[in-house]
mmCIF file of C-alpha atoms in Angstrom:
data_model
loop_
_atom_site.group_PDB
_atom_site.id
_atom_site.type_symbol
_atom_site.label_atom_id
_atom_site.label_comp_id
_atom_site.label_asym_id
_atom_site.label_seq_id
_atom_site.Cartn_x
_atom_site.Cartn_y
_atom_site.Cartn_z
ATOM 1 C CA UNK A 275 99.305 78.924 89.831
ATOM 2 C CA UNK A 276 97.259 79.730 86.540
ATOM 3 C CA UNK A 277 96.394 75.652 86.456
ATOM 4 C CA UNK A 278 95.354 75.865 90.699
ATOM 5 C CA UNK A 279 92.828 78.939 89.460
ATOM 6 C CA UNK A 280 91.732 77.112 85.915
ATOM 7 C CA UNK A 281 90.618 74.186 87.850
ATOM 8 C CA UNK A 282 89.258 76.362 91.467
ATOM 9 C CA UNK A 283 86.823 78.427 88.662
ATOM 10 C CA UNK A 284 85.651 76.028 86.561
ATOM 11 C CA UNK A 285 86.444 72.468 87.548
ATOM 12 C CA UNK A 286 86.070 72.160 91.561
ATOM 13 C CA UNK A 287 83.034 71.969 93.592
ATOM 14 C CA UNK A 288 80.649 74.967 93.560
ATOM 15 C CA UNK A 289 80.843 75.223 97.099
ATOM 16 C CA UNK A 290 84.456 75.619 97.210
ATOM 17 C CA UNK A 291 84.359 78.676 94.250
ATOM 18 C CA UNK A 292 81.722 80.281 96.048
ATOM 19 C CA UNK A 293 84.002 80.509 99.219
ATOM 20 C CA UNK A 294 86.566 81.251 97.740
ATOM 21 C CA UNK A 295 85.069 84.209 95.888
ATOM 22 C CA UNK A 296 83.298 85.370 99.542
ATOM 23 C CA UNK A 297 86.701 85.330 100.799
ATOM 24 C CA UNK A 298 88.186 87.304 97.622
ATOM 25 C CA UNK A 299 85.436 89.825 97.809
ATOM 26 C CA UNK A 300 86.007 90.012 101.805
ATOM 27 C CA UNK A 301 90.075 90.537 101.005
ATOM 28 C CA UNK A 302 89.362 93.102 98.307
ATOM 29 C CA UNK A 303 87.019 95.188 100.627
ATOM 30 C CA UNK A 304 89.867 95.010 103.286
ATOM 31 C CA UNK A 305 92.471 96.154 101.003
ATOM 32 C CA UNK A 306 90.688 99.200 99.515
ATOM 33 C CA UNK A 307 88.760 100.152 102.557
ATOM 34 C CA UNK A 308 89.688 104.189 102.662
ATOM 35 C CA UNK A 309 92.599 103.317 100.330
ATOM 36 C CA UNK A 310 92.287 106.536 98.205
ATOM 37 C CA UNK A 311 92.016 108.849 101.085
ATOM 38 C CA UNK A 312 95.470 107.661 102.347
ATOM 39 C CA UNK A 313 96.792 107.955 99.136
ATOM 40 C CA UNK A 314 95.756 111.675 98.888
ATOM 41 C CA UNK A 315 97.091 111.999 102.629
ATOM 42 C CA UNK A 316 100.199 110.527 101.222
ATOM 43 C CA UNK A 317 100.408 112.675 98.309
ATOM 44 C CA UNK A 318 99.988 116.310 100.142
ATOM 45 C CA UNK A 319 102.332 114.775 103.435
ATOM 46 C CA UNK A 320 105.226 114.288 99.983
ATOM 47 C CA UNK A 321 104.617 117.154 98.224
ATOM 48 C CA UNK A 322 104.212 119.539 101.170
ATOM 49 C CA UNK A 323 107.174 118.507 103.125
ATOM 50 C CA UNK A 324 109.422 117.479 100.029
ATOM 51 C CA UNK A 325 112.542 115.190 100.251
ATOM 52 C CA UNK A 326 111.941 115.802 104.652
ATOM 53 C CA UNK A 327 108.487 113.701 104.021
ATOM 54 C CA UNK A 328 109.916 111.367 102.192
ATOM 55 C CA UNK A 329 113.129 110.489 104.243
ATOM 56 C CA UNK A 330 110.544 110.057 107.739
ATOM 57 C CA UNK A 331 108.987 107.369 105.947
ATOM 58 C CA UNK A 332 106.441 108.868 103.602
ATOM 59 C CA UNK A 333 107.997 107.299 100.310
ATOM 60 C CA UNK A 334 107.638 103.888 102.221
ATOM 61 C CA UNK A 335 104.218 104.630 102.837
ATOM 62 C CA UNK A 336 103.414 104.899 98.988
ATOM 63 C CA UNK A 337 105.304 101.816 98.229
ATOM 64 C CA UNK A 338 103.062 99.877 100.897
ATOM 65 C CA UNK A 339 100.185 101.215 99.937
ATOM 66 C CA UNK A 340 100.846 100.600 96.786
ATOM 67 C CA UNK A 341 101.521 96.740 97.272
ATOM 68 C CA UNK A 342 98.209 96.987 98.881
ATOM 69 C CA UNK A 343 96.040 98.696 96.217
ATOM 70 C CA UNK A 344 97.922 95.771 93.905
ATOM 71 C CA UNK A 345 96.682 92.909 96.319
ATOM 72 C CA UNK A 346 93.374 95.106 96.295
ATOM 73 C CA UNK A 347 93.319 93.872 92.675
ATOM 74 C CA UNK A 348 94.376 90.600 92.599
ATOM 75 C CA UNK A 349 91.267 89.909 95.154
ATOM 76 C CA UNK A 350 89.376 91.351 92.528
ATOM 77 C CA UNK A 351 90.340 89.190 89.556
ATOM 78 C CA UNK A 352 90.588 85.955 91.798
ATOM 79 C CA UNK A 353 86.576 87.257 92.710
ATOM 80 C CA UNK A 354 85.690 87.795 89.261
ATOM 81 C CA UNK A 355 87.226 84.635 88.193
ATOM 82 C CA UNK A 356 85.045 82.801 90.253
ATOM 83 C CA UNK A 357 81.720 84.388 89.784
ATOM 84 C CA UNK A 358 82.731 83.791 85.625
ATOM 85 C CA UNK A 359 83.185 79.853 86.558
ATOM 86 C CA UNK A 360 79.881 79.583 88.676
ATOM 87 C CA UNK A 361 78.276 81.313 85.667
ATOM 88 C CA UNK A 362 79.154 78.905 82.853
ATOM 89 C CA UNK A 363 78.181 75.666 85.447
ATOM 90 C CA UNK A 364 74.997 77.635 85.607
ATOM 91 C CA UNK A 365 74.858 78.180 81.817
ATOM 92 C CA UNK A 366 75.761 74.771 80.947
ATOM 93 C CA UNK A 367 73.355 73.144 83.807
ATOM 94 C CA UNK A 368 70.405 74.899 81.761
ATOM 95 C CA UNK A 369 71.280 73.080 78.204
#
Protein backbone atom coordinates (compact mmCIF):
# COMPACT_ATOMS: atom_id res chain seq x y z
CA UNK A 1 0.00 0.00 0.00
CA UNK A 2 2.78 2.49 1.33
CA UNK A 3 4.88 1.50 -2.13
CA UNK A 4 1.21 2.13 -4.44
CA UNK A 5 1.20 5.84 -2.55
CA UNK A 6 5.30 6.36 -2.73
CA UNK A 7 5.14 5.90 -6.37
CA UNK A 8 1.14 7.73 -7.01
CA UNK A 9 2.96 11.07 -5.11
CA UNK A 10 6.08 11.27 -6.44
CA UNK A 11 6.77 8.92 -9.32
CA UNK A 12 3.47 8.75 -11.64
CA UNK A 13 2.20 11.19 -14.04
CA UNK A 14 1.15 14.64 -12.73
CA UNK A 15 -2.09 14.25 -14.14
CA UNK A 16 -2.86 11.17 -12.36
CA UNK A 17 -1.70 12.87 -8.64
CA UNK A 18 -3.66 15.76 -9.38
CA UNK A 19 -6.84 13.52 -9.75
CA UNK A 20 -6.25 11.68 -7.39
CA UNK A 21 -5.81 14.49 -4.86
CA UNK A 22 -9.31 16.24 -6.47
CA UNK A 23 -10.85 13.05 -5.66
CA UNK A 24 -9.20 12.88 -1.99
CA UNK A 25 -10.17 16.42 -1.31
CA UNK A 26 -13.82 15.62 -2.84
CA UNK A 27 -13.93 12.28 -0.33
CA UNK A 28 -12.68 14.29 2.64
CA UNK A 29 -15.36 17.08 2.14
CA UNK A 30 -17.98 14.20 1.93
CA UNK A 31 -16.88 12.58 5.01
CA UNK A 32 -16.77 15.64 7.31
CA UNK A 33 -19.60 17.50 5.77
CA UNK A 34 -21.71 18.41 9.22
CA UNK A 35 -19.67 15.65 10.90
CA UNK A 36 -19.28 17.52 14.26
CA UNK A 37 -22.83 18.50 14.54
CA UNK A 38 -23.85 14.78 14.49
CA UNK A 39 -21.37 14.02 16.81
CA UNK A 40 -22.75 16.59 19.35
CA UNK A 41 -26.35 15.19 18.37
CA UNK A 42 -24.86 11.89 19.23
CA UNK A 43 -23.35 12.91 22.37
CA UNK A 44 -26.59 14.70 24.11
CA UNK A 45 -29.07 11.63 22.34
CA UNK A 46 -26.22 9.14 24.85
CA UNK A 47 -25.95 11.10 27.63
CA UNK A 48 -29.58 12.23 27.89
CA UNK A 49 -31.21 8.94 27.41
CA UNK A 50 -28.33 6.77 29.06
CA UNK A 51 -27.88 2.96 28.51
CA UNK A 52 -31.93 3.36 26.62
CA UNK A 53 -29.92 5.59 23.84
CA UNK A 54 -27.43 3.47 23.53
CA UNK A 55 -29.25 0.02 23.23
CA UNK A 56 -31.74 1.82 20.13
CA UNK A 57 -28.71 2.21 18.26
CA UNK A 58 -27.01 5.36 19.46
CA UNK A 59 -23.62 3.59 20.49
CA UNK A 60 -23.64 2.25 16.80
CA UNK A 61 -24.06 5.58 15.63
CA UNK A 62 -20.71 6.77 17.33
CA UNK A 63 -18.87 3.81 16.13
CA UNK A 64 -19.98 4.73 12.41
CA UNK A 65 -19.38 7.97 12.68
CA UNK A 66 -16.43 7.41 13.99
CA UNK A 67 -15.14 5.08 11.08
CA UNK A 68 -16.21 8.00 9.10
CA UNK A 69 -14.38 10.93 10.77
CA UNK A 70 -11.25 8.19 10.42
CA UNK A 71 -11.85 7.83 6.54
CA UNK A 72 -12.41 11.75 6.84
CA UNK A 73 -8.66 11.60 7.60
CA UNK A 74 -7.21 9.24 5.57
CA UNK A 75 -8.69 11.48 2.50
CA UNK A 76 -6.81 14.05 4.06
CA UNK A 77 -3.34 12.52 4.23
CA UNK A 78 -3.82 10.68 0.77
CA UNK A 79 -4.67 14.76 -0.36
CA UNK A 80 -1.79 16.11 1.33
CA UNK A 81 0.41 13.45 0.06
CA UNK A 82 -0.23 14.42 -3.26
CA UNK A 83 -0.11 18.13 -3.22
CA UNK A 84 3.66 17.35 -1.26
CA UNK A 85 4.63 15.14 -4.55
CA UNK A 86 3.36 17.79 -7.17
CA UNK A 87 5.39 20.26 -5.08
CA UNK A 88 8.86 18.69 -5.21
CA UNK A 89 8.24 17.91 -9.35
CA UNK A 90 7.62 21.60 -9.26
CA UNK A 91 10.69 22.31 -7.09
CA UNK A 92 12.92 20.10 -8.91
CA UNK A 93 11.51 21.28 -12.55
CA UNK A 94 12.88 24.88 -11.47
CA UNK A 95 16.72 23.63 -10.80
Amino acid sequence: MFALLNRLFHHGPAWLTFLVMGMAAAGLALCSFNLLFLFQANYHLLFTYGAMAAFDGGLLQFIELTAWGYLAIACYVVAEGCLEGLLTRIRRAQL
